[in-house]
PDB file of C-alpha atoms and ligand atoms in Angstrom:
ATOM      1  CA  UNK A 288      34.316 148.196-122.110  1.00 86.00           C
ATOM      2  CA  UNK A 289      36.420 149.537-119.206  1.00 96.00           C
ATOM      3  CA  UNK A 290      36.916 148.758-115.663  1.00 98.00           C
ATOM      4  CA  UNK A 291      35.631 152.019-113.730  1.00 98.00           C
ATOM      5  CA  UNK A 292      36.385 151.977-110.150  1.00 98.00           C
ATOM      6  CA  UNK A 293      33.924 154.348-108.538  1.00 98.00           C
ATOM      7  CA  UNK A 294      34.913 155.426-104.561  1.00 98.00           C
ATOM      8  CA  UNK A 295      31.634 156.837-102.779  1.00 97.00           C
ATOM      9  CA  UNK A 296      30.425 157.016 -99.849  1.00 97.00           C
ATOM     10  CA  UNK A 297      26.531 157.483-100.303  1.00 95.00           C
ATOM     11  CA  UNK A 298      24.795 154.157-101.212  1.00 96.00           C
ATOM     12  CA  UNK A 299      22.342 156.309-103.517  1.00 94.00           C
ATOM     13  CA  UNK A 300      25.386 157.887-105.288  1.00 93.00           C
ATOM     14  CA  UNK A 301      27.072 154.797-105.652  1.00 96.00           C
ATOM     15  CA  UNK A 302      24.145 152.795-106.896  1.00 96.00           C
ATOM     16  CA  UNK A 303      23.105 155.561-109.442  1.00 95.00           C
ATOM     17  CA  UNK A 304      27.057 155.946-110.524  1.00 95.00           C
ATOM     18  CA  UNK A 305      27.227 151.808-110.890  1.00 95.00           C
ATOM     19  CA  UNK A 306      23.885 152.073-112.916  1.00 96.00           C
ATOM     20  CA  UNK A 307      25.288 154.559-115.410  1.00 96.00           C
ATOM     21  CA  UNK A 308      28.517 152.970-115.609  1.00 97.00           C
ATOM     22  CA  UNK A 309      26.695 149.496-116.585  1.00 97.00           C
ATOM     23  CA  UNK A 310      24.456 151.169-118.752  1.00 96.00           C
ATOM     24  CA  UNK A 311      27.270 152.383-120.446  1.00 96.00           C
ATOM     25  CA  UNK A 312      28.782 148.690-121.304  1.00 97.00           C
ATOM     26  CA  UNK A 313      31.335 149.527-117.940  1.00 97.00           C
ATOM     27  CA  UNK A 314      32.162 147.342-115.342  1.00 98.00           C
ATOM     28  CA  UNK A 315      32.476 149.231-111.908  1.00 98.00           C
ATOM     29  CA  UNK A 316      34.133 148.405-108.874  1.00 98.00           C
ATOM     30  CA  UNK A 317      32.948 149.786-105.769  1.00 97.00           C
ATOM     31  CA  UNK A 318      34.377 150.837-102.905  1.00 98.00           C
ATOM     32  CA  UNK A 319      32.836 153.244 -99.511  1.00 97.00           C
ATOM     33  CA  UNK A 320      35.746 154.299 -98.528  1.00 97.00           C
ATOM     34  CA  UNK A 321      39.577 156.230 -99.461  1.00 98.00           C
ATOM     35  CA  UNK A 322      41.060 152.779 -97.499  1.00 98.00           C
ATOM     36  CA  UNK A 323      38.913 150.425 -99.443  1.00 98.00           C
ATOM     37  CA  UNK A 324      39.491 152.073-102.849  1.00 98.00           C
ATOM     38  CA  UNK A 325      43.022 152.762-102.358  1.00 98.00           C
ATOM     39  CA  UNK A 326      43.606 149.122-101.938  1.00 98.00           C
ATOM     40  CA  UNK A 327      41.405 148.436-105.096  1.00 98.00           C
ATOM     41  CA  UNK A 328      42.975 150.578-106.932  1.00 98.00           C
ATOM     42  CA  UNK A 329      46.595 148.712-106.836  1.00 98.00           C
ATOM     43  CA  UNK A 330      45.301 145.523-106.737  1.00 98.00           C
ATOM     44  CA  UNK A 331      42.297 145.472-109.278  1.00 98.00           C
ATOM     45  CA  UNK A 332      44.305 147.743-111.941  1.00 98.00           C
ATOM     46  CA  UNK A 333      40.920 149.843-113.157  1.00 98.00           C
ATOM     47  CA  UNK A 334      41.068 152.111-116.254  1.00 98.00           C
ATOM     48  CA  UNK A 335      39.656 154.963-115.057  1.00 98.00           C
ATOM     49  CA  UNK A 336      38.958 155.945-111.197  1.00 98.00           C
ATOM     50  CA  UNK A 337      35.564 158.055-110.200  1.00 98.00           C
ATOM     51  CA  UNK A 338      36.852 159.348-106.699  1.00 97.00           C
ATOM     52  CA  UNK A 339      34.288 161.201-104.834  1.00 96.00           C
ATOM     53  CA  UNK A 340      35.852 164.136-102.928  1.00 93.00           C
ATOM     54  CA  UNK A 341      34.060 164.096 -99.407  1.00 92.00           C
ATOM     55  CA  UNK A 342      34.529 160.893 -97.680  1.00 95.00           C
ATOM     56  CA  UNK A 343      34.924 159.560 -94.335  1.00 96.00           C
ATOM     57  CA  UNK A 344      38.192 159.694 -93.066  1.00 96.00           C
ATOM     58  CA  UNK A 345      40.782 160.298 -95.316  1.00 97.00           C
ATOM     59  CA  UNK A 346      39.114 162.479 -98.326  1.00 95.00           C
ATOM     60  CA  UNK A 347      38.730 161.959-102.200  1.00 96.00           C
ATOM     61  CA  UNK A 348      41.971 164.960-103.111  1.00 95.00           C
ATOM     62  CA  UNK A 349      44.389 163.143-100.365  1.00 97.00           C
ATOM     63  CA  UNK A 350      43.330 159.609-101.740  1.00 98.00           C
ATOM     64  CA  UNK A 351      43.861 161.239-105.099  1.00 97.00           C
ATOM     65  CA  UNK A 352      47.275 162.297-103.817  1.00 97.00           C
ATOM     66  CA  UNK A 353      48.457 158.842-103.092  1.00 97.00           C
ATOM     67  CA  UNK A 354      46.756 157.279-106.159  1.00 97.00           C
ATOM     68  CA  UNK A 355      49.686 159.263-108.400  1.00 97.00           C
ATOM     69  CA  UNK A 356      52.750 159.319-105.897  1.00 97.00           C
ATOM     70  CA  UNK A 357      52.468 155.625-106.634  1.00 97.00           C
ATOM     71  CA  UNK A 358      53.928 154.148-109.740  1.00 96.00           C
ATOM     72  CA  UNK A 359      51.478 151.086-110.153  1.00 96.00           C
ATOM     73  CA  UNK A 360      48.350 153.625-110.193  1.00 97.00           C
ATOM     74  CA  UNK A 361      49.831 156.870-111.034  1.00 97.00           C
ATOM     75  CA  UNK A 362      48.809 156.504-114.508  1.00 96.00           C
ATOM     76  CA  UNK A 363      45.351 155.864-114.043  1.00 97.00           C
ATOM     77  CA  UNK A 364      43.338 159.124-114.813  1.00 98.00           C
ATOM     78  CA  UNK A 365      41.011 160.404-111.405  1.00 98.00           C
ATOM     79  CA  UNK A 366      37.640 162.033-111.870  1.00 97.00           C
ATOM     80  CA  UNK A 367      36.562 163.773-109.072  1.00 95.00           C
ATOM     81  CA  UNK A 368      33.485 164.256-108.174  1.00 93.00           C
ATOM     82  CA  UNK A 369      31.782 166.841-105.638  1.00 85.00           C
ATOM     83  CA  UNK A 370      28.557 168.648-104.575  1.00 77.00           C
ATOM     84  CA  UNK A 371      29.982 171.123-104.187  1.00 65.00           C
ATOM     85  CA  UNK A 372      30.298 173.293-107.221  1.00 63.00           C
ATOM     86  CA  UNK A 373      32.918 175.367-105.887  1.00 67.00           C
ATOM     87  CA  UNK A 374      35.856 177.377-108.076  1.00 74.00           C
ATOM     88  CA  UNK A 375      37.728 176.630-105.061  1.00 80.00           C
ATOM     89  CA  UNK A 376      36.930 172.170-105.355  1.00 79.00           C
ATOM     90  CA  UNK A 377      38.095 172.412-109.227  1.00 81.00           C
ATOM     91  CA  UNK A 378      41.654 173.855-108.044  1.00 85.00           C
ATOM     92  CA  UNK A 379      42.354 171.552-104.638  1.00 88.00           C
ATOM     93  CA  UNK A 380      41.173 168.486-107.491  1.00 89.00           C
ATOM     94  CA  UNK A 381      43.464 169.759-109.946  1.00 88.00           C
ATOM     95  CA  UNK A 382      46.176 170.121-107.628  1.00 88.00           C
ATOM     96  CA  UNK A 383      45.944 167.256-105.909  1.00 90.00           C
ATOM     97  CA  UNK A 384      46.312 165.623-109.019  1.00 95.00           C
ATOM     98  CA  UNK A 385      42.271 164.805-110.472  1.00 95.00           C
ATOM     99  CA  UNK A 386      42.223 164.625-114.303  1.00 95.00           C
ATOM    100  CA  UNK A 387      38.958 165.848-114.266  1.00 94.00           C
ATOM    101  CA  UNK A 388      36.401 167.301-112.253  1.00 91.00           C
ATOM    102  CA  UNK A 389      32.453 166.466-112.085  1.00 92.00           C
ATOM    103  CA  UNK A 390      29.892 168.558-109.846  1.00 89.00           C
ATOM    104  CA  UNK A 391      27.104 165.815-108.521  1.00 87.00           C
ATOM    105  CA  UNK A 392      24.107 165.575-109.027  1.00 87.00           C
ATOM    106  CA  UNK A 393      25.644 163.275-111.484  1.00 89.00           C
ATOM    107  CA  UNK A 394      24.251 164.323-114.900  1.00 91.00           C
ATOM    108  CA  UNK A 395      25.019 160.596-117.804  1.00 93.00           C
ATOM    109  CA  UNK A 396      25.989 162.993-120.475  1.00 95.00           C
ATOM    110  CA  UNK A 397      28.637 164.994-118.517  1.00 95.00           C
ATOM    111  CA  UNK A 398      29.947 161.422-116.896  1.00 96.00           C
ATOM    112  CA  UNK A 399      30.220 159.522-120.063  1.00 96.00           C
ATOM    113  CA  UNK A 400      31.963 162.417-121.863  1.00 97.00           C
ATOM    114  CA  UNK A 401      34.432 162.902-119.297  1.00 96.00           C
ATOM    115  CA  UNK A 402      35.208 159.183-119.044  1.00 97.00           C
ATOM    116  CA  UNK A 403      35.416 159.249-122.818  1.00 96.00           C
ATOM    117  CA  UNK A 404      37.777 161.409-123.049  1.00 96.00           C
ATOM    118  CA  UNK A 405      39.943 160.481-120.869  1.00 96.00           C
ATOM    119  CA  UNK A 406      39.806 156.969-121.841  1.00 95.00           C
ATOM    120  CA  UNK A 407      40.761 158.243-125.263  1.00 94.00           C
ATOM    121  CA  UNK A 408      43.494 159.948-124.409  1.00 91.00           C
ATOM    122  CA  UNK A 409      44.890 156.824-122.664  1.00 81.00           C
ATOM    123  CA  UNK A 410      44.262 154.458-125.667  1.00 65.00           C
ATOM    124  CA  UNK A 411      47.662 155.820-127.988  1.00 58.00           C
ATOM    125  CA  UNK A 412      49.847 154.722-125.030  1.00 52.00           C
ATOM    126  CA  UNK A 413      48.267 151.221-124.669  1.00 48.00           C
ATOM    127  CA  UNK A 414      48.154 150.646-128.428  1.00 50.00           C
ATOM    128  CA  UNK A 415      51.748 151.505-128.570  1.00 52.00           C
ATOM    129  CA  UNK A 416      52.837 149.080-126.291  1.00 56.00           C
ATOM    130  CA  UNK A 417      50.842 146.583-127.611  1.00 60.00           C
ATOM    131  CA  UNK A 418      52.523 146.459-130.968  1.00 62.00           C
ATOM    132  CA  UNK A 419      54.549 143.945-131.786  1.00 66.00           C
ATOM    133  CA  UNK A 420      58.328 144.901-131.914  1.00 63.00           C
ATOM    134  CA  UNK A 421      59.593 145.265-135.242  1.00 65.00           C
TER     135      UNK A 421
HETATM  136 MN1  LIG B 632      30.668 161.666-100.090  1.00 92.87          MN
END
């Protein structure tokens, strides 16, 4: 249905995350790293990005940062995801830009709604420019 690029850095995240995602009729990119997913971001164009806050390196917010100060990606919406369900996470993800905000462990219902939604909101700007000019 969509193309869900999911940065993580834990291979049990990440394979759980690609499971759900598949399960879900998705197809998910993967990527361990900020690096990695920044550069999959711009070139693989995903729908929707599942950016996991604490990586190695440069983290999920400042990779989150980058991912809207640049015109080819800034549209894609950025869920963030942490373990650490902190007041505190949920304002750094909001201002560094996150469209939404997911406390691991991962719970399906909580994933797919978010992604839902935010696909959804996406789809009246798409189907807009899709229409054939009069
Ligand atoms: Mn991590």
């Amino acid at each position: 249905m969509a193309k869900i690029l999911v940065i993580e850095d834990n291979p049990a995240n990440m394979k759980l995350c690609c499971l759900l995602l598949s399960n879900a009729g998705h197809e998910a990119l993967c990527a361990m790293d900020a690096e990695a997913g920044l550069t999959m971001a711009r070139t693989a164009l995903p729908d929707l990005v599942l950016m996991d806050i604490q990586l190695p390196g440069m983290d999920g917010l400042a990779a989150t940062a980058l991912l809207k100060q640049d015109p080819t990606t800034a549209a894609m919406p950025v869920i963030a995801l942490t373990a650490m369900a902190m007041k505190d996470d949920q304002k750094k993800s909001e201002v560094a830009g996150c469209d939404a905000y997911i406390a691991k462990p991962l719970r399906y219902q909580e994933l797919y709604a978010a992604i839902d939604k935010l696909l959804a909101a996406k789809k009246p700007a798409v189907a807009q420019s899709d229409l054939p000019t009069p």
